[in-house]
């Protein structure tokens, strides 16, 4: 160095020393420093973190450097929670800088709250490689437990170093398994040797256990050996050692030959036999082996077309000849009843030659035709007629009718008492509202309970159907029986066509015939009974039949009227309508019975149109056994409880020997239509405005509720109030307008000019009301809602 340069250095050193030794003219206080830093932070000129004690500031870059220094000092792996006390910085600040570091420096990773650098991962990879070379195989699951790192992270780092630091390869079937070439070669040789020595089907689990082979590697190597034809065999049962089976081709060839020959010679294959041959899933094997062969797969075996054609021919012959056939004896002994039933169903469904609709499957394996069963029914026809005549002649039939009637009454009364008990508090409360109100409410409660009970059977709207259901179970027990099942079976066994039939077949036929025979017997007994009555008294029978029809129609009208009354929510209106119904239709029914009985007992009676006083006088002159029931019915007709009247009517009808026929559902379905036509005819014929309004509201009520309301003209306002809730506004306004005009006409008789104007409006309004009442239609379902 030149002397001049050295002199300059010395001079500068001296100046620097003087600057260091000299004191500053001004010093900043700690408070000034804090304010300056705070101002810089507010102006966002600097970004700093406070230490946990708040005494120091740390810049972002300084914190990142300190974190990297600590990572280096801890061997390339440190947890963020460990850095908090070391750096005296909050976890949030450390975490944000750690994320920044991992993003800016690819060699550092943030994993599960830890910072790890590539040097540390390389050391882990070296350990993994050392372990892999020693054991020959490692799994990512074990490494995850050992190094406490996520499985996917370890898998990613191993793949990155595979072939460099880690000398091995990844299992292509299980990506979480790695092994060495030597391990693979050793196990491939062991697996190849083990499989080459096997000549019979062997469970894979047994092969693995005996040779201590890794299960994952076994399937990969076995598939490779089979694919390359190094091993002539196949694997069945999937890739699970517990269910998979190794089958050598030498065994498969002999096995397949035996199966093919057996199917060709016998026409079927039994699953149990295939299982004994070593097949784990016989049905799947057959579907795969005989993919092009049409087979029917049953529960215990599969059947070829030869056997199916035999069964089809037998069934066809039985149906054509109107006989029967049991197919089970026609099948090999390995077939059970379930197999036979499946074969029959298949044949009936798929055959083009069989009249399948006429076929009946009896039991599990027998087939016959409906014609055959109907022909057997003809055998019993003489017996039915003979026994029907016997029960009528002996009086058993008449006693049966009485028993059925009594059974209905007994079954009805307990149900009634139960409903009364269930609503005891409600009835007691409403009974305090008044004598008449309490009676009406009591009737309403019983009516609802009765309807609910009837609805348990068939949802018939006819009243006779309801009565029939109430006594259904009791009637079945009191009905005269034609024959028991055993007796029917004994008669059938004597028939030549069933002489060699099994007992189960005959008993099944008997069960099928029993309801039909019983019904035919009841009908024959009824006809015989009516014939006897006709022979003894033709005129009385005619009168009695007319009475039955009339009473049945009146009872139906009462029940329909009661249903209609239930649509009104006011108890007072219900009571008034019920009283009107009994006073009109109920009184007519009582008059019919009183007139009929008075003629039969020779009591003077000039007319059926009787006043209550005249009716009471005739009843007083009747015999005691008839007088008491009719007296109760007469009293009920003067009240307002419809259910009480119906109950008294049942007793009176029984006393008068009036038996109501079963409901004719087809005929009953036409009753609402007939009732509507009657109302329409009345509406068309009516000219008076009040009458037009009366009939129109009744017709609209019928359309809305599908019931017929028996009501006089004084109930028109209440009916209109009900209809306005269910009709379009336009129709409701028409009815209200006509109602107002009718009232105005009645109250304005002194003013002729006003009356003329009112009548002119009514003349213009009546056609519109007629048209609206007739044209309006509403579905029953909508009405019920």
XYZ file of C-alpha atoms in Angstrom:
785
model
C 0.000 0.000 0.000
C 1.364 3.484 -0.793
C 2.340 5.711 2.086
C -0.190 8.351 1.074
C -3.024 5.833 1.255
C -1.987 4.682 4.672
C -1.876 8.268 5.892
C -5.432 8.806 4.635
C -6.615 5.688 6.476
C -5.079 6.840 9.684
C -6.715 10.238 9.302
C -10.155 8.731 8.770
C -9.684 6.417 11.751
C -8.831 9.361 13.928
C -11.946 11.257 12.816
C -14.113 8.206 13.468
C -12.658 7.833 16.955
C -13.325 11.535 17.698
C -16.915 11.091 16.515
C -17.387 8.144 18.781
C -15.892 9.823 21.803
C -17.771 13.071 21.342
C -21.208 13.474 22.991
C -24.381 14.338 20.994
C -25.738 17.761 21.282
C -29.459 16.360 21.393
C -30.824 13.041 22.591
C -34.302 11.444 21.916
C -36.235 10.265 24.934
C -37.907 6.842 25.075
C -41.318 8.518 24.803
C -40.230 10.368 21.652
C -39.088 7.094 20.122
C -42.418 5.451 20.899
C -44.347 8.343 19.350
C -42.151 8.320 16.256
C -42.603 4.564 15.769
C -46.354 4.808 16.396
C -46.629 7.568 13.804
C -44.708 5.512 11.283
C -47.006 2.548 11.950
C -50.128 4.734 11.548
C -48.782 6.065 8.278
C -48.099 2.464 7.252
C -44.511 3.337 6.522
C -43.316 0.382 8.579
C -44.886 -2.993 9.616
C -43.873 -4.358 13.022
C -45.043 -6.898 15.591
C -45.095 -6.222 19.315
C -43.463 -8.694 21.644
C -45.664 -10.397 24.223
C -44.399 -8.062 26.996
C -44.962 -4.998 24.756
C -41.459 -3.623 25.314
C -39.985 -4.308 21.888
C -40.869 -4.035 18.214
C -39.973 -6.634 15.626
C -40.213 -6.063 11.890
C -41.647 -8.705 9.597
C -38.282 -9.374 7.964
C -36.528 -9.661 11.310
C -39.185 -12.070 12.616
C -38.841 -14.202 9.466
C -35.043 -14.298 9.923
C -35.374 -15.286 13.575
C -37.899 -18.058 12.689
C -35.518 -19.444 10.039
C -32.615 -19.265 12.524
C -34.602 -21.232 15.113
C -35.623 -23.757 12.433
C -31.960 -24.278 11.597
C -30.968 -24.560 15.274
C -33.667 -27.226 15.858
C -32.466 -29.462 13.051
C -34.915 -28.390 10.349
C -38.179 -29.132 12.229
C -39.890 -27.048 14.863
C -43.464 -26.534 16.044
C -44.996 -23.058 15.903
C -46.077 -23.370 19.536
C -42.410 -23.836 20.533
C -41.497 -20.571 18.827
C -43.933 -18.510 20.931
C -41.872 -18.533 24.194
C -38.545 -18.525 22.323
C -39.278 -15.412 20.222
C -41.661 -13.808 22.744
C -44.131 -13.191 19.867
C -47.813 -14.140 19.639
C -48.787 -17.384 17.918
C -50.862 -15.516 15.342
C -47.859 -13.397 14.247
C -45.607 -16.445 14.065
C -48.205 -18.392 12.085
C -48.656 -15.617 9.518
C -44.866 -15.308 8.979
C -44.530 -19.111 8.819
C -47.103 -19.209 6.045
C -45.217 -16.454 4.222
C -41.947 -18.330 4.622
C -43.444 -21.598 3.283
C -44.815 -19.719 0.275
C -41.638 -17.815 -0.554
C -39.171 -20.568 0.212
C -40.020 -23.877 -1.509
C -37.484 -25.764 0.652
C -39.511 -24.999 3.822
C -42.939 -26.580 4.449
C -45.685 -25.701 6.943
C -47.330 -28.990 7.908
C -49.762 -29.553 10.786
C -48.500 -26.508 12.719
C -44.826 -27.378 12.137
C -42.079 -25.920 9.958
C -39.982 -28.559 8.200
C -37.193 -27.968 5.703
C -36.011 -30.236 2.915
C -32.783 -31.155 4.760
C -34.831 -32.682 7.545
C -37.045 -34.492 5.016
C -33.927 -35.835 3.293
C -32.728 -37.254 6.592
C -36.182 -38.847 7.114
C -35.983 -40.268 3.586
C -32.574 -41.773 4.369
C -34.038 -43.433 7.480
C -36.990 -44.732 5.449
C -34.643 -46.124 2.796
C -32.518 -47.837 5.436
C -35.648 -49.426 6.950
C -36.929 -50.398 3.486
C -33.677 -52.127 2.585
C -33.759 -54.068 5.837
C -37.428 -55.172 5.773
C -38.038 -55.124 2.021
C -41.441 -53.455 2.474
C -42.864 -50.399 4.220
C -46.322 -48.832 4.442
C -47.232 -45.168 4.625
C -49.514 -45.913 7.577
C -46.557 -47.072 9.675
C -44.486 -44.058 8.618
C -47.326 -41.728 9.572
C -47.337 -43.147 13.097
C -43.549 -43.084 13.337
C -42.902 -39.507 12.138
C -46.236 -37.961 13.175
C -46.839 -36.417 9.794
C -49.921 -36.468 7.512
C -50.191 -39.532 5.281
C -50.560 -37.582 2.052
C -47.547 -35.356 2.885
C -45.302 -38.345 3.570
C -46.575 -40.089 0.415
C -45.782 -36.969 -1.632
C -42.247 -36.632 -0.208
C -41.483 -40.333 -0.703
C -42.597 -40.195 -4.336
C -40.365 -37.115 -4.853
C -37.323 -38.979 -3.522
C -38.206 -42.395 -4.977
C -35.266 -43.612 -7.118
C -32.832 -41.100 -5.607
C -32.621 -41.263 -1.824
C -35.207 -44.059 -1.496
C -34.371 -47.143 -3.542
C -37.632 -49.022 -4.088
C -40.917 -49.014 -5.992
C -44.565 -48.335 -5.302
C -47.232 -51.041 -5.335
C -49.476 -50.298 -8.321
C -52.517 -51.837 -6.598
C -51.936 -50.171 -3.216
C -50.199 -46.804 -3.493
C -49.510 -46.706 0.238
C -47.121 -49.658 0.039
C -43.463 -49.529 -1.141
C -41.063 -52.424 -1.562
C -37.632 -53.206 -3.006
C -36.839 -55.130 -6.145
C -35.188 -57.836 -4.091
C -38.255 -58.218 -1.891
C -40.447 -58.397 -4.983
C -38.210 -60.956 -6.668
C -38.045 -63.176 -3.578
C -41.812 -63.161 -3.060
C -42.520 -63.550 -6.785
C -40.379 -66.678 -6.791
C -42.097 -68.021 -3.645
C -45.564 -67.305 -5.037
C -44.681 -68.824 -8.401
C -43.354 -71.953 -6.721
C -46.370 -72.290 -4.423
C -48.901 -71.865 -7.226
C -47.025 -74.208 -9.558
C -47.273 -76.995 -6.985
C -51.057 -76.717 -6.519
C -53.241 -79.081 -8.557
C -56.612 -78.731 -6.804
C -58.715 -75.660 -5.917
C -57.189 -74.108 -2.820
C -58.243 -71.178 -0.671
C -55.982 -68.160 -1.114
C -55.975 -67.601 2.645
C -54.494 -71.102 3.111
C -51.779 -70.445 0.503
C -50.847 -67.120 2.123
C -50.854 -68.521 5.653
C -48.805 -71.612 4.821
C -46.141 -69.725 2.847
C -46.240 -66.517 4.940
C -46.803 -64.335 1.901
C -47.934 -60.688 1.916
C -51.593 -60.621 0.882
C -51.388 -57.404 -1.161
C -48.427 -58.633 -3.162
C -49.892 -62.096 -3.681
C -52.795 -60.931 -5.839
C -50.592 -58.633 -7.936
C -48.032 -61.368 -8.627
C -50.707 -64.040 -9.146
C -52.540 -61.840 -11.683
C -49.256 -61.187 -13.478
C -48.370 -64.904 -13.595
C -51.843 -65.843 -14.858
C -51.872 -63.024 -17.442
C -48.467 -64.018 -18.842
C -49.580 -67.701 -18.934
C -46.712 -68.616 -16.605
C -49.329 -70.263 -14.386
C -52.294 -71.991 -16.056
C -55.008 -71.187 -13.516
C -57.643 -68.659 -12.447
C -58.690 -66.770 -9.327
C -62.367 -66.698 -8.278
C -64.163 -64.945 -5.458
C -62.650 -61.466 -5.787
C -59.478 -59.997 -4.267
C -60.101 -60.883 -0.617
C -58.014 -63.753 0.722
C -60.824 -65.060 2.923
C -63.166 -65.712 -0.008
C -60.855 -66.020 -3.022
C -59.938 -69.435 -4.412
C -57.034 -70.459 -6.648
C -58.201 -72.935 -9.299
C -55.620 -74.647 -11.568
C -56.693 -75.047 -15.188
C -56.078 -78.763 -15.064
C -58.758 -79.021 -12.432
C -61.002 -76.471 -14.173
C -60.934 -78.410 -17.430
C -62.008 -81.667 -15.827
C -64.538 -79.782 -13.707
C -66.053 -77.987 -16.692
C -66.242 -81.213 -18.665
C -68.134 -82.899 -15.818
C -70.529 -79.915 -15.484
C -71.199 -79.716 -19.228
C -71.872 -83.464 -19.480
C -74.141 -83.458 -16.428
C -76.237 -80.565 -17.792
C -76.454 -82.211 -21.207
C -77.554 -85.587 -19.798
C -79.871 -84.426 -16.973
C -81.078 -80.979 -18.069
C -80.266 -79.261 -14.766
C -77.401 -78.341 -12.427
C -77.689 -78.467 -8.627
C -75.896 -75.680 -6.760
C -75.001 -77.987 -3.884
C -73.204 -80.373 -6.274
C -71.234 -77.469 -7.773
C -70.305 -76.320 -4.283
C -68.946 -79.776 -3.509
C -66.775 -79.434 -6.610
C -65.162 -76.394 -5.005
C -67.108 -73.546 -6.618
C -67.692 -70.729 -4.152
C -70.556 -69.041 -6.048
C -72.281 -71.703 -8.201
C -74.987 -69.403 -9.568
C -72.495 -66.780 -10.779
C -70.348 -69.548 -12.289
C -73.326 -70.920 -14.248
C -74.302 -67.467 -15.507
C -70.759 -66.889 -16.731
C -70.176 -70.403 -18.077
C -73.536 -70.763 -19.855
C -73.993 -67.167 -20.938
C -75.362 -68.232 -24.329
C -77.485 -71.115 -22.999
C -81.050 -70.279 -21.865
C -81.292 -71.480 -18.259
C -83.860 -70.788 -15.538
C -82.066 -70.010 -12.264
C -83.978 -71.308 -9.243
C -83.230 -71.183 -5.541
C -81.437 -74.552 -5.392
C -80.539 -75.306 -9.016
C -80.719 -74.086 -12.605
C -82.865 -75.782 -15.262
C -82.396 -76.204 -18.987
C -84.972 -76.005 -21.734
C -85.532 -79.793 -21.875
C -87.153 -79.987 -18.438
C -89.068 -76.742 -19.001
C -90.561 -78.148 -22.214
C -91.667 -81.290 -20.369
C -93.401 -79.253 -17.677
C -94.998 -76.962 -20.254
C -96.412 -79.956 -22.124
C -97.835 -81.451 -18.904
C -99.424 -78.161 -17.839
C -100.878 -77.556 -21.298
C -102.440 -81.022 -21.349
C -103.992 -80.453 -17.895
C -105.488 -77.104 -18.891
C -106.810 -78.307 -22.239
C -108.370 -81.455 -20.765
C -109.753 -79.535 -17.735
C -107.927 -81.741 -15.260
C -104.959 -81.186 -12.965
C -101.292 -82.067 -12.758
C -98.701 -82.130 -9.963
C -95.378 -81.184 -11.538
C -93.186 -82.112 -8.542
C -93.149 -85.874 -9.369
C -92.168 -84.948 -12.939
C -89.020 -83.183 -11.713
C -85.760 -84.774 -10.491
C -85.610 -85.521 -6.778
C -83.297 -82.604 -6.024
C -86.095 -80.107 -6.833
C -88.166 -78.876 -3.901
C -91.631 -77.278 -3.799
C -90.232 -73.768 -4.123
C -88.376 -74.759 -7.298
C -91.531 -76.358 -8.705
C -93.551 -73.208 -8.025
C -90.948 -71.024 -9.761
C -90.933 -73.339 -12.793
C -94.746 -73.211 -13.015
C -94.786 -69.418 -12.835
C -92.085 -69.228 -15.515
C -93.952 -71.608 -17.814
C -97.292 -69.806 -17.396
C -95.686 -66.413 -17.965
C -93.501 -67.194 -20.974
C -95.396 -69.878 -22.876
C -97.359 -68.746 -25.926
C -99.566 -71.849 -26.022
C -100.952 -71.848 -22.483
C -104.177 -70.033 -21.552
C -102.518 -68.498 -18.518
C -105.566 -66.544 -17.373
C -107.500 -69.787 -16.835
C -104.699 -71.502 -14.888
C -104.747 -71.939 -11.126
C -101.689 -72.870 -9.056
C -102.793 -75.021 -6.145
C -100.312 -75.264 -3.307
C -96.755 -75.065 -4.606
C -96.596 -77.639 -7.373
C -100.092 -78.418 -8.707
C -101.752 -76.724 -11.672
C -105.369 -76.862 -12.746
C -107.913 -74.658 -14.498
C -110.808 -72.530 -13.326
C -113.103 -74.675 -15.464
C -112.022 -77.777 -13.529
C -112.854 -76.128 -10.197
C -116.207 -74.881 -11.489
C -117.087 -78.367 -12.713
C -116.402 -79.704 -9.225
C -118.836 -77.129 -7.871
C -121.630 -78.714 -9.934
C -121.247 -81.893 -7.866
C -122.625 -80.045 -4.843
C -125.650 -78.504 -6.581
C -128.104 -81.314 -5.704
C -126.782 -81.360 -2.147
C -127.255 -77.591 -1.830
C -130.865 -77.741 -2.997
C -131.642 -80.718 -0.768
C -130.155 -79.173 2.365
C -131.771 -75.787 1.625
C -135.180 -77.437 1.529
C -134.414 -79.276 4.774
C -133.403 -76.167 6.766
C -136.445 -74.249 5.534
C -138.821 -77.112 6.316
C -137.342 -77.636 9.784
C -137.491 -73.940 10.677
C -133.710 -73.725 11.091
C -133.462 -71.046 8.417
C -136.042 -68.805 10.083
C -134.296 -69.300 13.435
C -130.973 -68.385 11.787
C -132.437 -65.124 10.533
C -133.629 -64.282 14.030
C -130.236 -65.171 15.521
C -128.451 -62.952 13.028
C -130.770 -60.070 13.851
C -130.202 -60.510 17.589
C -126.435 -60.765 17.056
C -126.457 -57.447 15.232
C -128.300 -55.801 18.109
C -125.909 -57.231 20.700
C -122.841 -56.160 18.765
C -124.246 -52.673 18.345
C -125.106 -51.991 21.997
C -121.624 -52.579 23.536
C -120.114 -50.319 20.885
C -122.670 -47.696 21.764
C -121.904 -47.935 25.479
C -118.173 -47.666 24.872
C -118.643 -44.487 22.859
C -120.832 -43.065 25.608
C -118.160 -43.841 28.185
C -115.424 -42.250 26.067
C -117.374 -38.992 25.845
C -118.853 -39.024 29.311
C -117.507 -35.625 30.357
C -118.510 -33.963 27.106
C -122.080 -35.240 27.304
C -122.428 -34.260 30.977
C -121.226 -30.748 30.130
C -123.524 -30.278 27.154
C -126.498 -31.818 28.935
C -126.534 -28.740 31.201
C -127.347 -26.538 28.229
C -130.994 -27.494 28.396
C -133.326 -30.426 28.037
C -133.789 -30.142 24.298
C -130.195 -29.148 23.598
C -128.850 -32.020 25.657
C -130.989 -34.520 23.773
C -129.821 -33.222 20.438
C -126.198 -33.338 21.450
C -126.558 -36.854 22.793
C -127.925 -37.892 19.421
C -124.995 -36.213 17.663
C -122.427 -38.036 19.790
C -123.909 -41.453 19.156
C -124.290 -40.762 15.466
C -120.641 -39.920 15.049
C -119.554 -42.987 16.971
C -121.748 -45.208 14.856
C -120.430 -43.799 11.596
C -116.851 -44.205 12.740
C -117.504 -47.819 13.598
C -119.114 -48.583 10.269
C -116.206 -47.062 8.392
C -113.954 -49.881 9.608
C -115.502 -52.114 6.988
C -116.043 -51.274 3.343
C -116.539 -47.590 2.781
C -120.068 -48.017 1.509
C -122.404 -45.096 1.712
C -125.546 -47.252 1.809
C -127.173 -47.847 5.159
C -127.815 -51.528 4.679
C -124.123 -52.014 3.991
C -123.414 -50.366 7.336
C -125.847 -52.630 9.159
C -124.397 -55.650 7.417
C -120.888 -54.766 8.568
C -121.924 -54.214 12.173
C -123.197 -57.733 12.406
C -120.677 -59.187 9.986
C -118.652 -61.278 12.410
C -121.676 -62.274 14.450
C -123.678 -63.123 11.338
C -120.920 -65.426 10.156
C -121.177 -67.370 13.401
C -124.999 -67.587 13.267
C -125.267 -68.382 9.550
C -126.383 -71.862 8.627
C -123.417 -73.827 7.365
C -123.730 -75.941 4.265
C -120.729 -78.189 4.871
C -117.512 -78.014 6.817
C -114.172 -78.048 5.010
C -113.629 -81.674 5.995
C -117.020 -82.680 4.605
C -116.340 -80.862 1.334
C -112.933 -82.569 1.116
C -114.524 -85.998 1.671
C -117.008 -85.393 -1.146
C -114.205 -84.270 -3.460
C -112.095 -87.352 -2.723
C -114.929 -89.533 -3.994
C -114.710 -87.909 -7.411
C -112.905 -89.958 -10.006
C -110.848 -86.993 -11.199
C -109.429 -86.514 -7.706
C -109.061 -90.151 -6.657
C -105.260 -90.068 -6.764
C -104.847 -86.410 -5.773
C -102.775 -85.607 -2.665
C -104.640 -84.480 0.438
C -103.131 -80.976 0.297
C -104.470 -80.490 -3.218
C -107.981 -81.631 -2.265
C -108.013 -79.468 0.869
C -106.895 -76.428 -1.114
C -109.700 -77.006 -3.632
C -112.128 -77.332 -0.719
C -110.978 -73.989 0.714
C -111.463 -72.338 -2.658
C -114.958 -73.799 -3.051
C -116.153 -73.152 0.509
C -117.140 -69.431 0.166
C -118.863 -70.030 -3.166
C -120.738 -73.099 -1.885
C -121.766 -71.291 1.281
C -123.043 -68.331 -0.731
C -124.943 -70.624 -3.103
C -126.441 -72.455 -0.148
C -127.599 -69.223 1.495
C -129.126 -68.092 -1.776
C -130.827 -71.462 -2.281
C -132.187 -71.383 1.280
C -133.482 -67.873 0.747
C -135.195 -68.879 -2.487
C -136.657 -71.967 -0.828
C -137.900 -69.890 2.070
C -139.465 -67.359 -0.285
C -141.015 -70.170 -2.276
C -142.609 -71.536 0.885
C -143.917 -68.126 1.783
C -145.222 -67.662 -1.746
C -146.962 -71.001 -1.678
C -148.688 -70.302 1.642
C -149.712 -66.733 1.027
C -149.030 -65.157 -2.326
C -150.862 -61.962 -1.536
C -149.225 -61.563 1.848
C -145.819 -62.154 0.277
C -146.493 -59.411 -2.231
C -147.665 -57.031 0.461
C -144.745 -57.962 2.681
C -142.293 -57.432 -0.186
C -143.792 -54.038 -0.922
C -143.518 -53.164 2.769
C -139.876 -54.269 2.813
C -139.071 -52.084 -0.171
C -140.950 -49.110 1.222
C -139.442 -49.428 4.714
C -135.980 -49.920 3.291
C -136.347 -46.812 1.141
C -137.665 -44.749 4.063
C -134.858 -45.877 6.358
C -132.401 -45.004 3.678
C -133.925 -41.550 3.316
C -133.742 -41.032 7.095
C -130.097 -42.031 7.248
C -129.278 -39.893 4.233
C -131.118 -37.027 5.881
C -129.191 -37.533 9.100
C -125.896 -37.387 7.204
C -127.022 -34.156 5.592
C -127.937 -32.639 8.966
C -124.401 -33.237 10.263
C -123.052 -30.599 7.859
C -124.681 -27.867 9.976
C -122.584 -26.734 12.922
C -125.412 -25.163 14.935
C -126.881 -27.610 17.455
C -130.177 -25.775 17.368
C -130.442 -26.100 13.587
C -129.501 -29.778 13.805
C -132.215 -30.341 16.375
C -134.874 -28.581 14.326
C -133.944 -30.407 11.124
C -133.918 -33.757 12.952
C -137.349 -33.090 14.387
C -138.657 -32.194 10.912
C -137.084 -35.324 9.416
C -138.733 -37.618 11.984
C -142.025 -35.763 11.795
C -142.225 -36.325 8.027
C -140.276 -39.377 6.840
C -140.208 -41.052 10.267
C -143.959 -40.717 10.707
C -144.487 -42.148 7.225
C -142.431 -45.234 8.161
C -144.407 -45.694 11.405
C -147.654 -45.379 9.465
C -146.548 -48.080 7.008
C -145.736 -50.530 9.800
C -148.886 -49.752 11.774
C -151.077 -50.137 8.689
C -149.444 -53.461 7.761
C -149.716 -54.896 11.276
C -153.251 -53.670 11.724
C -154.308 -55.556 8.580
C -152.521 -58.703 9.743
C -154.114 -58.577 13.202
C -157.565 -57.443 11.943
C -157.423 -54.118 13.722
C -159.609 -51.458 12.104
C -157.654 -49.078 9.924
C -159.100 -47.098 7.041
C -156.048 -45.235 5.800
C -152.273 -45.215 5.837
C -152.246 -41.406 6.227
C -152.632 -41.453 9.989
C -152.368 -38.615 12.474
C -150.302 -39.255 15.636
C -153.515 -39.587 17.640
C -155.078 -42.087 15.208
C -151.801 -44.032 15.065
C -151.681 -44.216 18.867
C -155.220 -45.520 18.956
C -154.418 -48.352 16.515
C -151.226 -49.256 18.421
C -153.189 -49.569 21.658
C -155.306 -52.273 20.041
C -152.396 -54.452 18.884
C -151.080 -57.560 20.686
C -148.546 -56.965 23.463
C -145.545 -58.441 21.569
C -146.114 -55.939 18.763
C -147.602 -53.043 20.714
C -144.541 -52.331 22.868
C -142.003 -52.039 19.984
C -144.375 -49.931 17.878
C -145.178 -47.722 20.883
C -141.437 -47.025 21.311
C -141.075 -46.252 17.601
C -144.150 -43.970 17.666
C -142.728 -42.070 20.633
C -139.316 -41.720 18.974
C -140.933 -40.253 15.832
C -142.263 -37.360 17.923
C -138.792 -36.504 19.202
C -135.624 -35.102 17.680
C -133.069 -37.922 18.127
C -132.633 -39.792 14.844
C -130.431 -42.510 16.275
C -133.003 -43.341 18.934
C -135.621 -43.634 16.196
C -133.397 -45.969 14.138
C -132.735 -48.148 17.178
C -136.463 -48.381 17.923
C -137.069 -49.124 14.213
C -134.775 -52.172 14.368
C -136.758 -53.531 17.331
C -140.107 -52.808 15.668
C -139.058 -54.400 12.359
C -137.961 -57.539 14.180
C -141.270 -57.696 16.019
C -143.154 -57.281 12.730
C -141.024 -59.974 10.982
C -139.763 -57.476 8.415
C -136.336 -58.590 7.184
C -134.462 -56.046 5.129
C -132.566 -57.280 2.120
C -128.849 -56.814 1.687
C -127.767 -53.612 0.056
C -127.576 -53.567 -3.720
C -124.470 -51.470 -4.278
C -125.110 -50.951 -7.967
C -128.630 -49.779 -7.239
C -127.506 -47.603 -4.327
C -125.017 -45.810 -6.546
C -127.918 -44.651 -8.722
C -129.917 -43.254 -5.789
C -128.030 -39.910 -5.614
C -128.508 -39.540 -9.367
C -132.229 -40.290 -9.076
C -132.577 -37.852 -6.180
C -130.856 -35.154 -8.215
C -133.176 -35.800 -11.185
C -136.230 -35.518 -8.913
C -135.024 -32.170 -7.553
C -134.259 -30.927 -11.073
C -137.791 -31.905 -12.217
C -139.314 -30.140 -9.212
C -137.223 -27.077 -9.907
C -138.293 -27.023 -13.554
C -141.965 -27.353 -12.634
C -141.879 -24.741 -9.854
C -143.198 -21.287 -10.752
C -143.518 -19.620 -7.364
C -140.338 -17.766 -6.425
C -140.321 -19.085 -2.841
C -140.682 -22.654 -4.108
C -137.973 -22.134 -6.744
C -135.615 -20.837 -4.053
C -136.489 -23.731 -1.741
C -135.875 -26.441 -4.365
C -132.760 -24.662 -5.729
C -131.012 -24.562 -2.343
C -131.894 -28.228 -1.746
C -130.453 -29.123 -5.165
C -127.272 -27.131 -4.526
C -126.957 -28.675 -1.064
C -127.223 -32.120 -2.689
C -124.524 -31.183 -5.235
C -122.156 -29.850 -2.560
C -122.577 -32.607 0.074
C -123.792 -35.548 -2.061
C -126.613 -36.000 0.479
C -130.341 -35.203 0.362
C -131.589 -32.781 2.986
C -135.208 -33.058 4.127
C -136.091 -29.495 5.072
C -139.110 -27.213 4.826
C -139.086 -23.673 3.478
C -138.379 -22.105 6.865
C -134.879 -23.597 6.829
C -133.903 -21.847 3.572
C -131.908 -19.017 5.311
C -129.820 -21.531 7.277
C -129.165 -23.605 4.145
C -128.129 -20.520 2.172
C -125.722 -19.534 4.978
C -124.120 -22.974 4.764
C -123.943 -22.953 0.951
C -122.259 -19.548 0.778
C -119.182 -21.141 2.391
C -118.956 -23.765 -0.366
C -120.309 -22.092 -3.515
C -118.778 -19.547 -5.865
C -119.567 -15.978 -4.841
C -121.732 -15.394 -7.907
C -124.142 -18.229 -7.040
C -124.274 -17.175 -3.400
C -125.184 -13.648 -4.403
C -127.981 -14.964 -6.694
C -129.501 -16.970 -3.840
C -129.237 -14.071 -1.391
C -130.801 -11.686 -3.897
C -133.758 -14.005 -4.588
C -134.174 -14.625 -0.864
C -134.333 -10.891 -0.251
C -136.944 -10.447 -2.989
C -139.119 -13.258 -1.545
C -138.978 -11.660 1.903
C -139.719 -8.245 0.396
C -142.747 -9.673 -1.437
C -144.146 -11.097 1.803
C -143.645 -7.868 3.748
C -144.904 -5.442 1.073
C -148.427 -6.649 0.338
C -149.988 -3.216 0.769
C -147.853 -1.464 -1.834
C -148.954 -2.741 -5.256
C -146.375 -0.702 -7.180
C -143.543 -2.061 -5.080
C -144.950 -5.581 -5.330
C -145.036 -5.323 -9.117
C -141.404 -4.199 -9.231
C -140.375 -7.026 -6.893
C -142.205 -9.636 -8.952
C -140.627 -8.303 -12.148
C -137.166 -8.706 -10.593
C -138.052 -12.207 -9.423
C -139.214 -13.220 -12.904
C -135.884 -12.079 -14.303
C -133.904 -13.775 -11.526
C -135.683 -17.176 -11.389
C -134.231 -18.523 -14.707
C -130.737 -17.570 -13.592
C -131.202 -19.345 -10.255
C -132.583 -22.421 -12.050
C -129.642 -22.482 -14.444
C -127.065 -21.999 -11.671
C -128.569 -24.735 -9.480
C -128.721 -27.273 -12.320
C -125.373 -26.456 -13.936
C -123.261 -26.297 -10.778
C -121.288 -29.474 -10.152
C -118.688 -30.226 -7.546
C -116.593 -33.361 -6.920
C -117.233 -35.381 -3.817
C -113.558 -35.240 -2.868
C -113.626 -31.425 -2.930
C -116.810 -31.373 -0.919
C -115.310 -33.555 1.780
C -112.350 -31.283 2.082
